[in-house]
PDB file of C-alpha atoms in Angstrom:
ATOM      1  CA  UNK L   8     -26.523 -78.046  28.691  1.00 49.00           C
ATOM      2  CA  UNK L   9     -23.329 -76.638  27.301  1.00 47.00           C
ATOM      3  CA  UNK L  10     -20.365 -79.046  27.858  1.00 52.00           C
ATOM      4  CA  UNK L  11     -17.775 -78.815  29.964  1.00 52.00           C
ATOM      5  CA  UNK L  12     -15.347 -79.120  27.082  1.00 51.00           C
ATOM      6  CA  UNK L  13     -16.551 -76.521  25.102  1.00 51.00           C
ATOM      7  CA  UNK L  14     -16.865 -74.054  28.615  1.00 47.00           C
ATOM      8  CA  UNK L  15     -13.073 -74.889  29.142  1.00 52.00           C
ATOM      9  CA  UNK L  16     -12.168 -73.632  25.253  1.00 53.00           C
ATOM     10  CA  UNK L  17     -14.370 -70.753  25.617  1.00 52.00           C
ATOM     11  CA  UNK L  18     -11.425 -68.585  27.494  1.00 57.00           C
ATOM     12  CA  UNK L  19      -8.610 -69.543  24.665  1.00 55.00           C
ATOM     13  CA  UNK L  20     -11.731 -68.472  22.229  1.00 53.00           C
ATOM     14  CA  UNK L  21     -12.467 -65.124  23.325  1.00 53.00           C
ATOM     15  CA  UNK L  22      -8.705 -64.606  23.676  1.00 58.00           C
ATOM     16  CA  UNK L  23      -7.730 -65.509  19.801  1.00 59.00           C
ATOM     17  CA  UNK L  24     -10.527 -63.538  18.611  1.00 48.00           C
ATOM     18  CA  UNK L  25      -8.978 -60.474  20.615  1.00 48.00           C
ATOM     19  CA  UNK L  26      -5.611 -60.905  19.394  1.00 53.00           C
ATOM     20  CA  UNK L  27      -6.952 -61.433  15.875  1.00 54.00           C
ATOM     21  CA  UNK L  28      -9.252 -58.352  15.472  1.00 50.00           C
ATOM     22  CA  UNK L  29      -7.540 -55.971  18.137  1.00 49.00           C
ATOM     23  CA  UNK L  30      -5.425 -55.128  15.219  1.00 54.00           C
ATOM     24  CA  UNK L  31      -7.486 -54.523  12.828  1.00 54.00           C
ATOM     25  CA  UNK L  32      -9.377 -52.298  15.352  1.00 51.00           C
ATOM     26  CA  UNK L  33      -6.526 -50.015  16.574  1.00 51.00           C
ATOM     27  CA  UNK L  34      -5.182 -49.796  12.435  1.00 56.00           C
ATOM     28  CA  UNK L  35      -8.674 -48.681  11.490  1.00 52.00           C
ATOM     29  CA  UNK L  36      -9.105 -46.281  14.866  1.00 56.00           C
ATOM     30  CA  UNK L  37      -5.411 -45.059  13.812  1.00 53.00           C
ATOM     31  CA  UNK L  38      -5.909 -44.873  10.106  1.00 47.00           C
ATOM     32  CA  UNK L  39      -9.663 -42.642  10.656  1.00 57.00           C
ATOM     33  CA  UNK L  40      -7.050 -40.424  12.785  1.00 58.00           C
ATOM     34  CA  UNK L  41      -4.488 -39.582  10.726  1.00 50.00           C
ATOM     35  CA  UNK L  42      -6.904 -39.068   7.819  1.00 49.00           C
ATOM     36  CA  UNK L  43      -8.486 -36.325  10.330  1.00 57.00           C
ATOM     37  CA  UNK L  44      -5.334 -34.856  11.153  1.00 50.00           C
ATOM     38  CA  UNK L  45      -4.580 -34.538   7.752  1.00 51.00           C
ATOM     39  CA  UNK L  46      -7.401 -32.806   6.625  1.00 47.00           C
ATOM     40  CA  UNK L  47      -7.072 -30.979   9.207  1.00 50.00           C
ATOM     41  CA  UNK L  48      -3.833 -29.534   8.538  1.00 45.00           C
ATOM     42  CA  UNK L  49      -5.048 -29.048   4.689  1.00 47.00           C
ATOM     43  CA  UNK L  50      -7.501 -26.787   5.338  1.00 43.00           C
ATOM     44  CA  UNK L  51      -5.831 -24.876   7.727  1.00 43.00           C
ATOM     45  CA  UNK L  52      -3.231 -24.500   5.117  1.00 44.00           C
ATOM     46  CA  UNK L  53      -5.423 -23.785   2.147  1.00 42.00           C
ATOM     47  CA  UNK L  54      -7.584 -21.195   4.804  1.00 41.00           C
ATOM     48  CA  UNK L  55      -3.966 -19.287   5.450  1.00 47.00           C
ATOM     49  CA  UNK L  56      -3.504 -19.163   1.654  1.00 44.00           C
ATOM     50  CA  UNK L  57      -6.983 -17.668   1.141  1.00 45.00           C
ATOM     51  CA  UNK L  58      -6.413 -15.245   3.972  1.00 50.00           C
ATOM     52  CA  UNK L  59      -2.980 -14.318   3.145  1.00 56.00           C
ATOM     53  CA  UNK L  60      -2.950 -14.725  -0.592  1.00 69.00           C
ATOM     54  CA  UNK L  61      -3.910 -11.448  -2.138  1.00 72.00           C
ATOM     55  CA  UNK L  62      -5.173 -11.406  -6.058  1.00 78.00           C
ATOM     56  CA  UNK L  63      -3.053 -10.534  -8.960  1.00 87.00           C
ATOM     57  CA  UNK L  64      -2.871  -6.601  -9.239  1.00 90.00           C
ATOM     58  CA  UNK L  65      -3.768  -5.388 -13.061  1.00 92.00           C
ATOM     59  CA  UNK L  66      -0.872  -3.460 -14.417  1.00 94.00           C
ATOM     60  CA  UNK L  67       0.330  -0.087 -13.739  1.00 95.00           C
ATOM     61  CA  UNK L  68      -1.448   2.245 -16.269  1.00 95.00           C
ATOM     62  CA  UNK L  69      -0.097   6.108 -16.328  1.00 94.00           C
ATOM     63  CA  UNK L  70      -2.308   6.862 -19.217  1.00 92.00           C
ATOM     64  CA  UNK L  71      -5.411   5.806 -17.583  1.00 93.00           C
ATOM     65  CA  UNK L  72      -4.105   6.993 -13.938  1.00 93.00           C
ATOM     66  CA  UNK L  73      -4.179   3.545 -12.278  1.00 95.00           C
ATOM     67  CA  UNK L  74      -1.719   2.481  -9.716  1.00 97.00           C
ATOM     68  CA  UNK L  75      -2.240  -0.076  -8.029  1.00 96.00           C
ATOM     69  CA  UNK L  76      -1.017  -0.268  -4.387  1.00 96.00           C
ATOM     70  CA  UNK L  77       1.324   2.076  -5.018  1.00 97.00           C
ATOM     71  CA  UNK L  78       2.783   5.152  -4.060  1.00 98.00           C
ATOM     72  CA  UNK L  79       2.267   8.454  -6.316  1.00 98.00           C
ATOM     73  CA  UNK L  80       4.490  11.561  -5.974  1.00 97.00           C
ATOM     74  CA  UNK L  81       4.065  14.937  -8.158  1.00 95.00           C
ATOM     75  CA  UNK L  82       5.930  18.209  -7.664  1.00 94.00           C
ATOM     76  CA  UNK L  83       4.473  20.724  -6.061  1.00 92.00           C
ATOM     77  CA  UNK L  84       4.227  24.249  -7.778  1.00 88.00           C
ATOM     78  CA  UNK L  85       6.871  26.934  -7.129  1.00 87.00           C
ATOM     79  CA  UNK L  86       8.021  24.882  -3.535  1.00 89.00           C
ATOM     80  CA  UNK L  87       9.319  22.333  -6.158  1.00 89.00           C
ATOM     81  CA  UNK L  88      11.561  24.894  -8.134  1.00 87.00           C
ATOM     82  CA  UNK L  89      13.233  25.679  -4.998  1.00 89.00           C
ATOM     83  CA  UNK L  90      13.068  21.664  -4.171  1.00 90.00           C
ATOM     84  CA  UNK L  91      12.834  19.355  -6.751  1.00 90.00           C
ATOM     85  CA  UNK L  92      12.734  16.848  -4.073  1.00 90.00           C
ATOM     86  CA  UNK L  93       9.630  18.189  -1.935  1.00 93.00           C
ATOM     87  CA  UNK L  94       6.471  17.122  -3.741  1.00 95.00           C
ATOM     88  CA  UNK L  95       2.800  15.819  -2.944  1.00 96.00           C
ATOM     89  CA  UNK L  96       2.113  12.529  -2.465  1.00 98.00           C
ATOM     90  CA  UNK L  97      -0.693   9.986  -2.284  1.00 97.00           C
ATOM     91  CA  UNK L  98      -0.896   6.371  -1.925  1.00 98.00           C
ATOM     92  CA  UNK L  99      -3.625   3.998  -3.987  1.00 97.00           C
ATOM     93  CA  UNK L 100      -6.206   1.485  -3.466  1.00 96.00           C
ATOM     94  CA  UNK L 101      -5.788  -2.189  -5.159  1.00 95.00           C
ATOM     95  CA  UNK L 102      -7.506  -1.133  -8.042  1.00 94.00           C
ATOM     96  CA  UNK L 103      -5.351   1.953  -8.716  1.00 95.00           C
ATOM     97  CA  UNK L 104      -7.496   4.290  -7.675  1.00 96.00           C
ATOM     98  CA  UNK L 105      -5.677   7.402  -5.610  1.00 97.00           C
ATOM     99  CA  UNK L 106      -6.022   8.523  -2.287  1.00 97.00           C
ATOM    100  CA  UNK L 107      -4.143  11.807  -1.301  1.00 96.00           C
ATOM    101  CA  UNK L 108      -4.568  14.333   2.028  1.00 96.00           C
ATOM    102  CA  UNK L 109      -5.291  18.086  -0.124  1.00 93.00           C
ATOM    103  CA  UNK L 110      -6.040  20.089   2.052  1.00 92.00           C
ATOM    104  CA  UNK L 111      -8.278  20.624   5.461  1.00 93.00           C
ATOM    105  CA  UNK L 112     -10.695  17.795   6.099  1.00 93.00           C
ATOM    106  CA  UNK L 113     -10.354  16.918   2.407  1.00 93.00           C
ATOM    107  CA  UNK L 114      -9.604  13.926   1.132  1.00 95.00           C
ATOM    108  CA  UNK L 115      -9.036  13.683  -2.660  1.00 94.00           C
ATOM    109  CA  UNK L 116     -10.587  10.387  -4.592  1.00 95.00           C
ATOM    110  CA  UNK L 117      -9.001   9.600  -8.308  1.00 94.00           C
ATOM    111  CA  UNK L 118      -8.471  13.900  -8.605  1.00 93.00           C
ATOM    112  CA  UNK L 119      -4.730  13.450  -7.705  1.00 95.00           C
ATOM    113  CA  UNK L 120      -4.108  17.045  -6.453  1.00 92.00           C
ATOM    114  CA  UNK L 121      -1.510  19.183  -8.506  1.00 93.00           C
ATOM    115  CA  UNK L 122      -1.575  17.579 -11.591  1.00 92.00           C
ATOM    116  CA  UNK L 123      -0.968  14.046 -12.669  1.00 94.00           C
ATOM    117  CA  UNK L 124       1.553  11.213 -10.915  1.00 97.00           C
ATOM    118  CA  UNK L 125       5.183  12.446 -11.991  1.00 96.00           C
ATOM    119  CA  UNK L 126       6.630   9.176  -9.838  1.00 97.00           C
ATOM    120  CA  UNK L 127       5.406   6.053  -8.421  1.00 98.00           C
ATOM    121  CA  UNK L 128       6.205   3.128  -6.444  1.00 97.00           C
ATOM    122  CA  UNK L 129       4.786  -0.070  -6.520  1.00 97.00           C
ATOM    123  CA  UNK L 130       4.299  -1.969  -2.436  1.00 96.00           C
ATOM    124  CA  UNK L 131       4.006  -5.601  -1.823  1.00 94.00           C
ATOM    125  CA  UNK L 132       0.833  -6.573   0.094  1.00 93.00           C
ATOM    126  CA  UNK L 133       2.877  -9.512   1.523  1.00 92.00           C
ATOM    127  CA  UNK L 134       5.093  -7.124   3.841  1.00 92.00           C
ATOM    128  CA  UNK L 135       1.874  -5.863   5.503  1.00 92.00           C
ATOM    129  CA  UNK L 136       0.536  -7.514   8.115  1.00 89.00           C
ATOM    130  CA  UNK L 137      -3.594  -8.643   8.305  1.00 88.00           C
ATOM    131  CA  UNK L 138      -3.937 -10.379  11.226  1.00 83.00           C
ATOM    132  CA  UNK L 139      -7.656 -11.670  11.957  1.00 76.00           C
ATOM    133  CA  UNK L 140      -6.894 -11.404  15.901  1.00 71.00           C
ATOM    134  CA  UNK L 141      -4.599 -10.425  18.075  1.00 68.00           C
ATOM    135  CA  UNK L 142      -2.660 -13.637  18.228  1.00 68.00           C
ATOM    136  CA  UNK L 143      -2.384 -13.438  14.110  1.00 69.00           C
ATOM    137  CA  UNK L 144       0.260 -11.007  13.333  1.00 69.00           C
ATOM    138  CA  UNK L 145       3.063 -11.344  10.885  1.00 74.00           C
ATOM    139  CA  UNK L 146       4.693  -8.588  12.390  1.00 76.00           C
ATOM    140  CA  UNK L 147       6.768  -7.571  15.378  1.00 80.00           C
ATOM    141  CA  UNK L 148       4.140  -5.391  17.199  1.00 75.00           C
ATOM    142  CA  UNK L 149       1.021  -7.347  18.068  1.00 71.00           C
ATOM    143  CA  UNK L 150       0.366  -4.967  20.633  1.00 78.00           C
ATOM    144  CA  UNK L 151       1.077  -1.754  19.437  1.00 81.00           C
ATOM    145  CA  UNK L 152      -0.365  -2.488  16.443  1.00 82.00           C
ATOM    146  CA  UNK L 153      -3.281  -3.249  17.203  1.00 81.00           C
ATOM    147  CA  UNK L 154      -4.016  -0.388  19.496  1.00 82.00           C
ATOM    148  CA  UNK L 155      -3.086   1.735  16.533  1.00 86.00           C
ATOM    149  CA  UNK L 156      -5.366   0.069  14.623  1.00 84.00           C
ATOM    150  CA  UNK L 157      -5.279  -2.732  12.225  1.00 86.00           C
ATOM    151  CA  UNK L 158      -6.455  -3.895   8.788  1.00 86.00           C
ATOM    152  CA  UNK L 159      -7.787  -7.137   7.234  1.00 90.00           C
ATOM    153  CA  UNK L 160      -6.761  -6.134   3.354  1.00 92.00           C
ATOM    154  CA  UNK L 161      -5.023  -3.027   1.437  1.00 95.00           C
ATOM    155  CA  UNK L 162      -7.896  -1.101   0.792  1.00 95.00           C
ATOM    156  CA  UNK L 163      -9.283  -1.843   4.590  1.00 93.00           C
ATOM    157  CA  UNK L 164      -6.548  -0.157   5.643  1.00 94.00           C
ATOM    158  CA  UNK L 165      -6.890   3.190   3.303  1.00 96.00           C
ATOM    159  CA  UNK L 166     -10.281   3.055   3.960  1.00 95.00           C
ATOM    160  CA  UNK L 167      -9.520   3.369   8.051  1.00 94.00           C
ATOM    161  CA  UNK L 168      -6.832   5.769   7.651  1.00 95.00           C
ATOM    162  CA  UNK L 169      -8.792   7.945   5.255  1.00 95.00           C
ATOM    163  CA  UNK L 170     -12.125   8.057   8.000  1.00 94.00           C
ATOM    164  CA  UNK L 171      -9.371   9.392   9.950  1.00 94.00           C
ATOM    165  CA  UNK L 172      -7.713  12.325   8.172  1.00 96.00           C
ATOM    166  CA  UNK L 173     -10.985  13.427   7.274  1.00 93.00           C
ATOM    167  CA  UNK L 174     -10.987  15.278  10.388  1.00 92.00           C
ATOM    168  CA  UNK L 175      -7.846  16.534  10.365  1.00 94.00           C
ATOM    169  CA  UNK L 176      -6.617  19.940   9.517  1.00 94.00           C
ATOM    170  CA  UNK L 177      -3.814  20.074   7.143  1.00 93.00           C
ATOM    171  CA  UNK L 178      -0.603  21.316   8.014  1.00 91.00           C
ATOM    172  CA  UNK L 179       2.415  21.805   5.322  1.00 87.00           C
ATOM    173  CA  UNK L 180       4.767  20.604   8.365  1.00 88.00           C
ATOM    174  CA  UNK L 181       2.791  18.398  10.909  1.00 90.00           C
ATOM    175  CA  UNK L 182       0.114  17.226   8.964  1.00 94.00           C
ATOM    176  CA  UNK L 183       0.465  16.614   5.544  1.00 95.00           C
ATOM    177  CA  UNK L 184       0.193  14.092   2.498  1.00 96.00           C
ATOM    178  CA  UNK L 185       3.342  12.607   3.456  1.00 97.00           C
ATOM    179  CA  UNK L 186       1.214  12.032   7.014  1.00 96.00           C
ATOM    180  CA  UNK L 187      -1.411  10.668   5.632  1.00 97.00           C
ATOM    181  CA  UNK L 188       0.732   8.057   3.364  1.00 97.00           C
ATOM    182  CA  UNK L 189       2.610   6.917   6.401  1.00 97.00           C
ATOM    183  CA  UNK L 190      -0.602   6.721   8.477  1.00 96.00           C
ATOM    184  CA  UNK L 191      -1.681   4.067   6.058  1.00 96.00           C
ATOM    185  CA  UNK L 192       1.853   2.470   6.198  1.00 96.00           C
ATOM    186  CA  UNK L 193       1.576   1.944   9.676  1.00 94.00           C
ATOM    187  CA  UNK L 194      -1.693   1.014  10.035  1.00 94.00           C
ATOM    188  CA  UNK L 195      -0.557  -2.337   7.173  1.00 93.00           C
ATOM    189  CA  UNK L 196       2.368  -2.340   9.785  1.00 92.00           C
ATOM    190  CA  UNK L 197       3.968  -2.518   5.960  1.00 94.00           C
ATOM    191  CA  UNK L 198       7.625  -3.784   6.195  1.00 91.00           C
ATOM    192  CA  UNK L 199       7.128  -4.937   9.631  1.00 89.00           C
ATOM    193  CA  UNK L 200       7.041  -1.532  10.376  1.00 90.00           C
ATOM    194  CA  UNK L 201       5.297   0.813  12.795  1.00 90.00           C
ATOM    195  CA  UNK L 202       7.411   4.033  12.351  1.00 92.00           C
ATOM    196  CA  UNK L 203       6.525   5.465   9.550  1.00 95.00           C
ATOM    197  CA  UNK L 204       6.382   9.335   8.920  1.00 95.00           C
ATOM    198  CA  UNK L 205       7.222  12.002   6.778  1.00 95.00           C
ATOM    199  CA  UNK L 206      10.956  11.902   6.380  1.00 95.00           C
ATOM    200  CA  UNK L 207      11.121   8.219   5.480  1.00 95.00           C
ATOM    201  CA  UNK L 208       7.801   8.085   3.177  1.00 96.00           C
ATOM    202  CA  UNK L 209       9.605  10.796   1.161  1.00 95.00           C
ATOM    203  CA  UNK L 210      12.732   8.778   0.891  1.00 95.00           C
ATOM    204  CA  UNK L 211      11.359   6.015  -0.036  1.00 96.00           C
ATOM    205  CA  UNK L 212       9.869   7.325  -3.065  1.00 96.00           C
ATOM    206  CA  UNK L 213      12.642   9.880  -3.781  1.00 94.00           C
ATOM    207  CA  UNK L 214      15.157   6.895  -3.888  1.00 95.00           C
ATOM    208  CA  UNK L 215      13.053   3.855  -5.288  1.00 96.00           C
ATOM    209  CA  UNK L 216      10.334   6.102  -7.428  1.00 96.00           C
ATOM    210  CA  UNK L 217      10.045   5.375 -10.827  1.00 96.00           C
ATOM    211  CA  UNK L 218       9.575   8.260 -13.254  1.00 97.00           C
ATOM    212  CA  UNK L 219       6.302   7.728 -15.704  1.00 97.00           C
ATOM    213  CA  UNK L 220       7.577   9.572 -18.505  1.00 95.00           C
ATOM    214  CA  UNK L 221      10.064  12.028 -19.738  1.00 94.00           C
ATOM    215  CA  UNK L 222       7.761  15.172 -19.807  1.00 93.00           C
ATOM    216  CA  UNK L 223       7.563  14.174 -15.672  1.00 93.00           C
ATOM    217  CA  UNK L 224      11.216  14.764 -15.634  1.00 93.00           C
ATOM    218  CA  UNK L 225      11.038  18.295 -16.896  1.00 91.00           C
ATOM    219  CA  UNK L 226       7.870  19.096 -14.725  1.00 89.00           C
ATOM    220  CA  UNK L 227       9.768  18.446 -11.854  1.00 90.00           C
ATOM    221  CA  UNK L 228      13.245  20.380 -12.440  1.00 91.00           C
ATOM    222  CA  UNK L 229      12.265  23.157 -15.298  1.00 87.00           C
ATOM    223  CA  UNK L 230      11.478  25.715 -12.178  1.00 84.00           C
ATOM    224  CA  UNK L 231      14.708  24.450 -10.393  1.00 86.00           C
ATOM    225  CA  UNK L 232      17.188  24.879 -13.630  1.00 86.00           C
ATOM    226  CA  UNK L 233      15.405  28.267 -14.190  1.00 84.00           C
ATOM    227  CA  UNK L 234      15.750  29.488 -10.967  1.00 82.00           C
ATOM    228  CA  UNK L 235      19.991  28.545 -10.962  1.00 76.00           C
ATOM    229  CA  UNK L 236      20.795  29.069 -14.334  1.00 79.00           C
ATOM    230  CA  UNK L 237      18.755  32.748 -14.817  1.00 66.00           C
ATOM    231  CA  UNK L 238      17.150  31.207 -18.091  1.00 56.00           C
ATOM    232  CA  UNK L 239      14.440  32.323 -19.840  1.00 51.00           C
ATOM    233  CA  UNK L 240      11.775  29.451 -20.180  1.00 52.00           C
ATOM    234  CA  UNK L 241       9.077  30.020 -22.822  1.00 50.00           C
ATOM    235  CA  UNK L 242       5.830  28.676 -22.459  1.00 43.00           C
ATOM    236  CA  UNK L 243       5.866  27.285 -25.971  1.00 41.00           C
ATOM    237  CA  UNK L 244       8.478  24.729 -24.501  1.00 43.00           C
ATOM    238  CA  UNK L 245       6.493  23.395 -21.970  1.00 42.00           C
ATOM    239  CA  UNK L 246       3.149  22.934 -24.179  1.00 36.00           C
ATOM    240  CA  UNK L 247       3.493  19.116 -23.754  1.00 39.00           C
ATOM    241  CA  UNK L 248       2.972  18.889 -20.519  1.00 41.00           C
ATOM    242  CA  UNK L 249      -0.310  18.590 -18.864  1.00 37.00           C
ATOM    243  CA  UNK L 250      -1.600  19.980 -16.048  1.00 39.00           C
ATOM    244  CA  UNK L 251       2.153  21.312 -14.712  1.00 40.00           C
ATOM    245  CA  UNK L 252       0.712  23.145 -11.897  1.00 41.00           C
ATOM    246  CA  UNK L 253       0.052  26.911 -11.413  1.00 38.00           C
ATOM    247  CA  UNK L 254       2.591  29.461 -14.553  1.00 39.00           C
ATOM    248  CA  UNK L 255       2.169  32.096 -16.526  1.00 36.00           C
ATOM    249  CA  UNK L 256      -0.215  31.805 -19.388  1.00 38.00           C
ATOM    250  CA  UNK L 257       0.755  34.854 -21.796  1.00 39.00           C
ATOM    251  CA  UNK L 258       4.427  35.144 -21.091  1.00 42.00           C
ATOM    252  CA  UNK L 259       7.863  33.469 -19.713  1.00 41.00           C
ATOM    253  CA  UNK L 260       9.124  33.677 -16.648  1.00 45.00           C
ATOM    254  CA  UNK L 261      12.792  34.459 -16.082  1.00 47.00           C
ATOM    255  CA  UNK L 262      14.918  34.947 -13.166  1.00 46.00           C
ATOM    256  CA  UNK L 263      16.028  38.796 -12.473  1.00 49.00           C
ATOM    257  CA  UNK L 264      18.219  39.149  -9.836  1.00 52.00           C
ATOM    258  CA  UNK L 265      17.906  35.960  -8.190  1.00 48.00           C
ATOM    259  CA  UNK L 266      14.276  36.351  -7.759  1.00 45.00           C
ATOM    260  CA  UNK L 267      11.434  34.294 -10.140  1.00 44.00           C
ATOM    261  CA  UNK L 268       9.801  36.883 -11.893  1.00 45.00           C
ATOM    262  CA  UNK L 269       6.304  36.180 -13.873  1.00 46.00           C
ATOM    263  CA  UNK L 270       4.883  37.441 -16.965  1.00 47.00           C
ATOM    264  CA  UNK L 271       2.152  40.196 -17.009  1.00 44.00           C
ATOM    265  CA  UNK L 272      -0.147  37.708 -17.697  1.00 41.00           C
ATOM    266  CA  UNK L 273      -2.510  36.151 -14.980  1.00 40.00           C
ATOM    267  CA  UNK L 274      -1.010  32.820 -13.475  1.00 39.00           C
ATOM    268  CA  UNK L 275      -3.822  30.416 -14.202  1.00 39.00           C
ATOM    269  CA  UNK L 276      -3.831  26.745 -13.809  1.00 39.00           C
ATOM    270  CA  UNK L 277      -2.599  24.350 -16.942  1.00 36.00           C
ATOM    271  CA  UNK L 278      -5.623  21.669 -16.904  1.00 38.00           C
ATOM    272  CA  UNK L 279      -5.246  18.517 -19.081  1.00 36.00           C
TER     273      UNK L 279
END
């Protein structure tokens, strides 16, 4: 038989050992909880930075024709003597590559159309917006944006917006390059932004473009000077420029009377 005594400690007992290891119970319980939590937040963290942490870019390359994530602008032959500031324009995919609207149902893949890139201007894929759902975006217009459609990187986005103007008829007012380019602007909600179009695409790069060379410089206002000063512009002056767009081959062009008159010579297209 268990004494009496020892039945009469057994309450003060149990009661010790509770307030001795309760403690040490809840600590542990506490402890194994904020470890979770903290991994928790951690990975969440390090997941954003994955998601939203694009790769480093290799440098802009004019000689090789790489831009990446950038816009590309060249002037467009005999509108651009009339307008240095109306040109063609294309935007590129994160490894330079360029992606421009030419014509009807035609998209144009590295063959940049009207020579090579007189201007570009380098984006920031942290102003666009990849959200992975609907409660996700970065920008402004969850909803509008995603019934416009959405993208989950830079080249997603191209990739949607050039399915799309492959069945498009090109227009030189409606429907254009500079349509396609904001298209693809809109669709990376870039800037925050879902009203991009024409006008402001071509500001952007008319303001912020960067020229790639010198020779791009006279490409784009040789016609223009021509055509207000009534100069005479040999060919011979021009021979280190490559693929300038659509002149005479065997003779000058001048102005005569206010109107650009060409040589007797075929216009054929300068090729690099």
């Amino acid at each position: 038989m268990i004494p009496t005594t020892s039945l009469l400690h057994l309450p003060f007992f149990l009661q010790t050992v509770f307030h001795l290891f309760l403690p040490l119970f809840l600590g542990a319980k506490l402890f194994t909880m904020a470890l979770n939590a903290s991994y928790d937040i951690e990975h969440s963290d390090s997941m954003q930075r994955i998601q939203h942490e694009p790769w480093p870019l290799d440098p802009v390359d004019p000689k090789k024709g790489k831009f990446p994530c950038c816009l590309v602008w060249n002037p467009l032959p005999v509108v651009s003597w009339l307008a240095p500031f109306i040109g063609h324009v294309g935007i590129c995919r994160e490894d330079g590559v360029v992606l421009d609207f030419a014509g009807s149902f035609l998209i144009n893949v590295d063959n940049f159309a009207f020579g090579p890139v007189a201007r570009y201007l380098q984006l920031d894929r942290r102003l666009c917006c990849f959200p992975p759902n609907l409660s996700a975006h970065t920008c402004k217009h969850g909803y509008r944006h995603s019934e416009f459609g959405t993208a989950i990187t830079w080249d997603d986005g191209l990739q949607s917006s050039l399915r799309n103007f492959e069945n498009k008829t090109h227009n030189l007012f409606t429907c254009n390059s500079h349509s396609f380019v904001a298209n693809c602007l809109n669709r990376l909600s870039y800037g925050g932004s879902m009203s991009w179009n024409m006008v402001n695409v071509g500001a952007l790069v008319l303001f912020k473009g960067h020229w790639v060379d010198f020779m791009s410089i006279v490409r784009c206002f040789c016609g223009w000077v021509a055509l207000h000063t009534g100069a005479t512009i040999p060919l011979t002056t021009l021979t280190g420029v490559v693929s300038i767009g659509y002149l005479p081959c065997q003779e000058p062009f001048r102005v005569l009377d206010g109107v650009l008159v060409p040589g007797s010579g075929k216009c054929c297209r300068i090729t690099h």
